[in-house]
Amino acid sequence: MCTVSFLPAGDGFHLAMNRDEQLSRRAALPPRIAKCGAFRALYPHEWSGGTWIGVNAVGLTFALINWYSEPQRLRAGTVSRGEVIPALLGAATVADAEAHFGALPVASMNPFRLIVISRRERALCEWKSSGGNLEGTSFSWERRHWFSSGFDEAAANRVRALTCARASRLAPPASPAWLRDLHRSHHPSKGALSICMHRIDACTVSFTELSVTGSSATMSYHAGPACERGPRFVKALRLSRQIPCAAA
């Protein structure tokens, strides 16, 4: 259960993500810089080390959402989807990331959708993985949104898409502030289908905002529902001007 929004910005982009989880799940840890292959990378993380969003020093960015429309595996014997992004953040290009992806035990993971963004290549892609099969789609470099929901994925996609369309009519979608307001939205009503999601047993547990522009990637992490005040952590990663030979 999540919402991801992509917004181009000059020579880079802004990315926003609401992470929706069960209230019983242990709170994640704020962003930190880690070494992934030849690159430094920035991402929030689970206590186990996995993550759902991250960027590396060449601006290659990933965001992962669950794919509930596909049959889910039993928990026993599954590999955490949180392992995907740290493994791919060592890649320099989309093609390089796809090669890294082939070495992951995705057949043992529940279905997921992975948003892949490369500022250097001006590439925006989505990879869908189910049962070890990978389906890739490329999109034009323009605003786009993705939604997932374990409650009712079809309804969530329909309602949240209408919310995004309404927000774009009310104000130009041209800034992180616009994304912030969108991800706080309870339109048409506060509940399971609103972008800022609230249920008795689950809610939006964090809001992550990433700006990859100029010579840096800046990640802002808000713990708790996007609509509420709470701890906010900001961390920046300096982007490399050149790709290390070992990663090229």
Coordinates of C-alpha atoms in Angstrom, one line a residue:
M1 CA 0.0 0.0 0.0
C2 CA 1.9 3.1 -1.3
T3 CA 1.8 6.1 -3.6
V4 CA 4.8 7.2 -5.6
S5 CA 4.9 10.5 -7.6
F6 CA 7.5 11.6 -10.1
L7 CA 7.9 15.2 -11.2
P8 CA 10.6 16.4 -13.7
A9 CA 12.5 19.5 -12.6
G10 CA 15.1 21.2 -14.9
D11 CA 18.1 19.0 -15.2
G12 CA 16.7 16.6 -12.5
F13 CA 13.5 15.5 -10.8
H14 CA 11.5 15.3 -7.6
L15 CA 10.2 12.0 -6.2
A16 CA 7.7 11.6 -3.4
M17 CA 6.5 8.4 -1.7
N18 CA 3.9 7.6 0.9
R19 CA 4.7 4.3 2.6
D20 CA 1.6 2.6 3.9
E21 CA 1.9 -0.3 6.4
Q22 CA 0.3 -2.2 9.2
L23 CA 0.4 -0.2 12.4
S24 CA 1.9 -3.3 14.1
R25 CA 5.0 -3.1 11.9
R26 CA 8.1 -1.8 13.6
A27 CA 9.0 1.8 12.6
A28 CA 11.8 2.1 10.0
L29 CA 15.0 4.1 10.5
P30 CA 15.7 7.5 8.8
P31 CA 18.0 7.9 5.7
R32 CA 21.7 7.2 5.9
I33 CA 24.5 6.9 3.5
A34 CA 25.8 3.4 2.7
K35 CA 28.2 1.9 0.3
C36 CA 26.6 -0.1 -2.5
G37 CA 29.1 -1.6 -4.9
A38 CA 31.3 1.2 -6.3
F39 CA 28.9 3.9 -5.2
R40 CA 27.7 5.7 -2.1
A41 CA 23.9 5.6 -1.8
L42 CA 21.2 7.2 0.3
Y43 CA 18.1 5.5 1.7
P44 CA 15.9 5.0 4.7
H45 CA 16.0 1.4 6.0
E46 CA 14.4 -1.4 7.9
W47 CA 16.1 -2.7 10.9
S48 CA 17.1 -5.7 8.7
G49 CA 18.8 -3.3 6.3
G50 CA 16.3 -3.4 3.4
T51 CA 14.6 -0.4 1.9
W52 CA 11.7 0.8 -0.3
I53 CA 13.4 3.9 -1.9
G54 CA 16.9 4.9 -2.6
V55 CA 19.3 6.9 -4.8
N56 CA 23.0 6.4 -5.6
A57 CA 25.8 8.9 -6.4
V58 CA 25.1 8.9 -10.1
G59 CA 21.5 9.8 -9.5
L60 CA 20.1 6.3 -10.3
T61 CA 17.0 6.0 -8.2
F62 CA 14.6 3.2 -7.2
A63 CA 11.2 3.0 -5.5
L64 CA 9.4 -0.3 -4.8
I65 CA 5.8 -0.9 -4.2
N66 CA 4.0 -4.2 -3.6
W67 CA 2.0 -5.6 -6.5
Y68 CA -1.2 -6.9 -4.9
S69 CA -3.1 -7.5 -8.1
E70 CA -0.9 -10.6 -8.6
P71 CA -1.2 -13.7 -6.4
Q72 CA 0.9 -13.4 -3.2
R73 CA 3.1 -16.2 -1.9
L74 CA 3.0 -17.6 1.6
R75 CA 5.4 -15.9 4.0
A76 CA 7.2 -19.1 4.7
G77 CA 10.3 -19.3 2.5
T78 CA 9.9 -15.9 0.9
V79 CA 12.8 -13.5 0.5
S80 CA 12.2 -9.9 1.6
R81 CA 11.5 -7.4 -1.2
G82 CA 13.5 -4.9 0.8
E83 CA 16.7 -6.6 -0.4
V84 CA 16.1 -5.5 -4.0
I85 CA 17.0 -1.8 -4.0
P86 CA 20.3 -2.1 -1.9
A87 CA 21.4 -4.7 -4.4
L88 CA 20.6 -2.4 -7.4
L89 CA 22.1 0.8 -6.0
G90 CA 25.5 -0.5 -7.1
A91 CA 24.5 0.0 -10.8
A92 CA 25.4 3.0 -12.9
T93 CA 22.8 2.8 -15.7
V94 CA 19.4 1.2 -16.2
A95 CA 20.9 -1.6 -18.3
D96 CA 23.5 -2.2 -15.5
A97 CA 20.6 -2.3 -13.0
E98 CA 18.8 -4.9 -15.1
A99 CA 21.9 -7.1 -15.1
H100 CA 22.1 -6.8 -11.3
F101 CA 18.4 -7.6 -11.1
G102 CA 19.0 -11.0 -12.9
A103 CA 21.2 -12.1 -10.0
L104 CA 18.5 -11.5 -7.4
P105 CA 16.3 -14.4 -6.0
V106 CA 13.1 -12.7 -7.3
A107 CA 11.3 -16.0 -7.8
S108 CA 11.3 -16.3 -4.0
M109 CA 9.8 -12.9 -3.5
N110 CA 6.2 -11.7 -3.4
P111 CA 5.2 -9.7 -6.5
F112 CA 6.3 -6.1 -6.7
R113 CA 6.6 -3.1 -9.0
L114 CA 9.9 -1.2 -9.2
I115 CA 10.1 2.4 -10.4
V116 CA 13.6 3.1 -12.0
I117 CA 14.8 6.6 -12.7
S118 CA 18.1 7.6 -14.3
R119 CA 18.8 11.3 -14.4
R120 CA 21.9 10.8 -16.6
E121 CA 20.0 8.8 -19.2
R122 CA 16.7 10.8 -18.7
A123 CA 15.0 7.4 -18.3
L124 CA 11.9 6.6 -16.4
C125 CA 10.9 2.9 -16.2
E126 CA 8.7 0.5 -14.3
W127 CA 9.7 -3.2 -13.8
K128 CA 7.0 -5.6 -12.7
S129 CA 8.1 -8.9 -11.1
S130 CA 6.0 -11.9 -10.3
G131 CA 7.2 -15.4 -9.8
G132 CA 10.6 -14.6 -11.3
N133 CA 9.1 -13.1 -14.5
L134 CA 10.2 -9.5 -15.3
E135 CA 8.1 -7.1 -17.3
G136 CA 9.5 -3.7 -18.2
T137 CA 7.8 -0.5 -19.4
S138 CA 9.5 2.8 -20.3
F139 CA 7.7 6.1 -20.0
S140 CA 8.3 9.6 -21.3
W141 CA 10.1 12.0 -19.0
E142 CA 6.9 13.6 -17.5
R143 CA 4.9 13.6 -14.3
R144 CA 3.6 10.2 -13.3
H145 CA 2.1 8.5 -10.3
W146 CA 1.9 4.9 -9.1
F147 CA -0.4 3.4 -6.5
S148 CA -0.7 0.1 -4.6
S149 CA -3.2 -1.2 -2.1
G150 CA -3.7 -4.5 -0.3
F151 CA -7.2 -3.3 0.6
D152 CA -8.6 -2.8 -3.0
E153 CA -5.9 -2.1 -5.5
A154 CA -8.3 -1.4 -8.4
A155 CA -10.3 1.1 -6.4
A156 CA -7.2 2.7 -5.0
N157 CA -5.8 3.2 -8.5
R158 CA -9.0 4.8 -9.7
V159 CA -9.6 7.1 -6.7
R160 CA -6.0 8.2 -6.3
A161 CA -5.6 8.9 -10.0
L162 CA -8.7 11.2 -9.9
T163 CA -7.2 12.9 -6.8
C164 CA -3.9 13.6 -8.8
A165 CA -5.9 14.9 -11.8
R166 CA -7.9 17.2 -9.5
A167 CA -4.7 18.5 -7.8
S168 CA -3.2 19.3 -11.2
R169 CA -6.2 21.3 -12.1
L170 CA -6.2 23.3 -8.9
A171 CA -2.5 24.3 -9.0
P172 CA 0.4 23.8 -11.5
P173 CA 2.3 20.6 -10.6
A174 CA 5.7 22.2 -10.7
S175 CA 7.3 22.0 -7.2
P176 CA 8.0 19.8 -4.2
A177 CA 5.4 21.8 -2.3
W178 CA 2.8 20.6 -4.8
L179 CA 3.9 17.0 -4.3
R180 CA 3.8 17.5 -0.5
D181 CA 0.3 18.8 -0.6
L182 CA -0.8 15.9 -2.9
H183 CA 0.7 13.3 -0.6
R184 CA -1.1 14.8 2.4
S185 CA -4.4 14.6 0.6
H186 CA -7.5 12.9 2.1
H187 CA -9.6 13.5 -1.0
P188 CA -12.4 12.4 -1.5
S189 CA -12.4 11.3 2.2
K190 CA -9.9 10.3 4.8
G191 CA -9.7 6.5 4.6
A192 CA -8.3 3.4 2.9
L193 CA -8.4 4.9 -0.6
S194 CA -7.1 8.4 0.1
I195 CA -3.4 9.1 -0.9
C196 CA -2.6 9.8 2.8
M197 CA -4.1 6.5 3.9
H198 CA -5.8 5.8 7.2
R199 CA -7.5 2.6 8.4
I200 CA -8.0 1.1 11.8
D201 CA -5.2 -1.4 11.3
A202 CA -2.9 0.5 8.9
C203 CA -2.0 3.9 7.7
T204 CA 0.6 6.0 5.8
V205 CA 3.6 5.4 8.2
S206 CA 6.1 7.7 6.4
F207 CA 6.6 10.3 3.7
T208 CA 9.9 10.4 1.8
E209 CA 10.7 13.3 -0.6
L210 CA 13.7 13.1 -2.9
S211 CA 15.1 15.9 -5.0
V212 CA 17.9 15.0 -7.5
T213 CA 19.0 18.3 -9.0
G214 CA 22.3 20.0 -9.7
S215 CA 25.2 18.3 -7.9
S216 CA 23.3 16.6 -5.1
A217 CA 20.5 14.3 -4.1
T218 CA 18.6 15.5 -1.0
M219 CA 16.2 13.2 0.8
S220 CA 13.7 14.4 3.4
Y221 CA 12.1 11.7 5.5
H222 CA 9.0 12.3 7.6
A223 CA 8.1 9.7 10.1
G224 CA 4.4 9.2 10.6
P225 CA 1.4 10.0 8.4
A226 CA 2.1 12.6 5.8
C227 CA -0.8 14.8 7.1
E228 CA 0.6 15.0 10.6
R229 CA 3.6 16.8 12.2
G230 CA 6.3 14.5 13.3
P231 CA 10.1 13.9 13.2
R232 CA 11.7 15.0 9.9
F233 CA 15.2 14.0 8.8
V234 CA 17.1 15.5 5.9
K235 CA 20.2 14.0 4.4
A236 CA 22.1 15.0 1.2
L237 CA 24.3 12.9 -1.1
R238 CA 26.9 14.6 -3.4
L239 CA 26.5 13.3 -6.9
S240 CA 29.5 12.1 -8.9
R241 CA 30.5 13.9 -12.0
Q242 CA 32.0 10.8 -13.5
I243 CA 31.1 7.1 -13.3
P244 CA 33.9 4.9 -11.8
C245 CA 35.6 2.7 -14.4
A246 CA 34.7 -0.4 -12.3
A247 CA 31.0 0.4 -12.7
A248 CA 30.9 1.6 -16.3

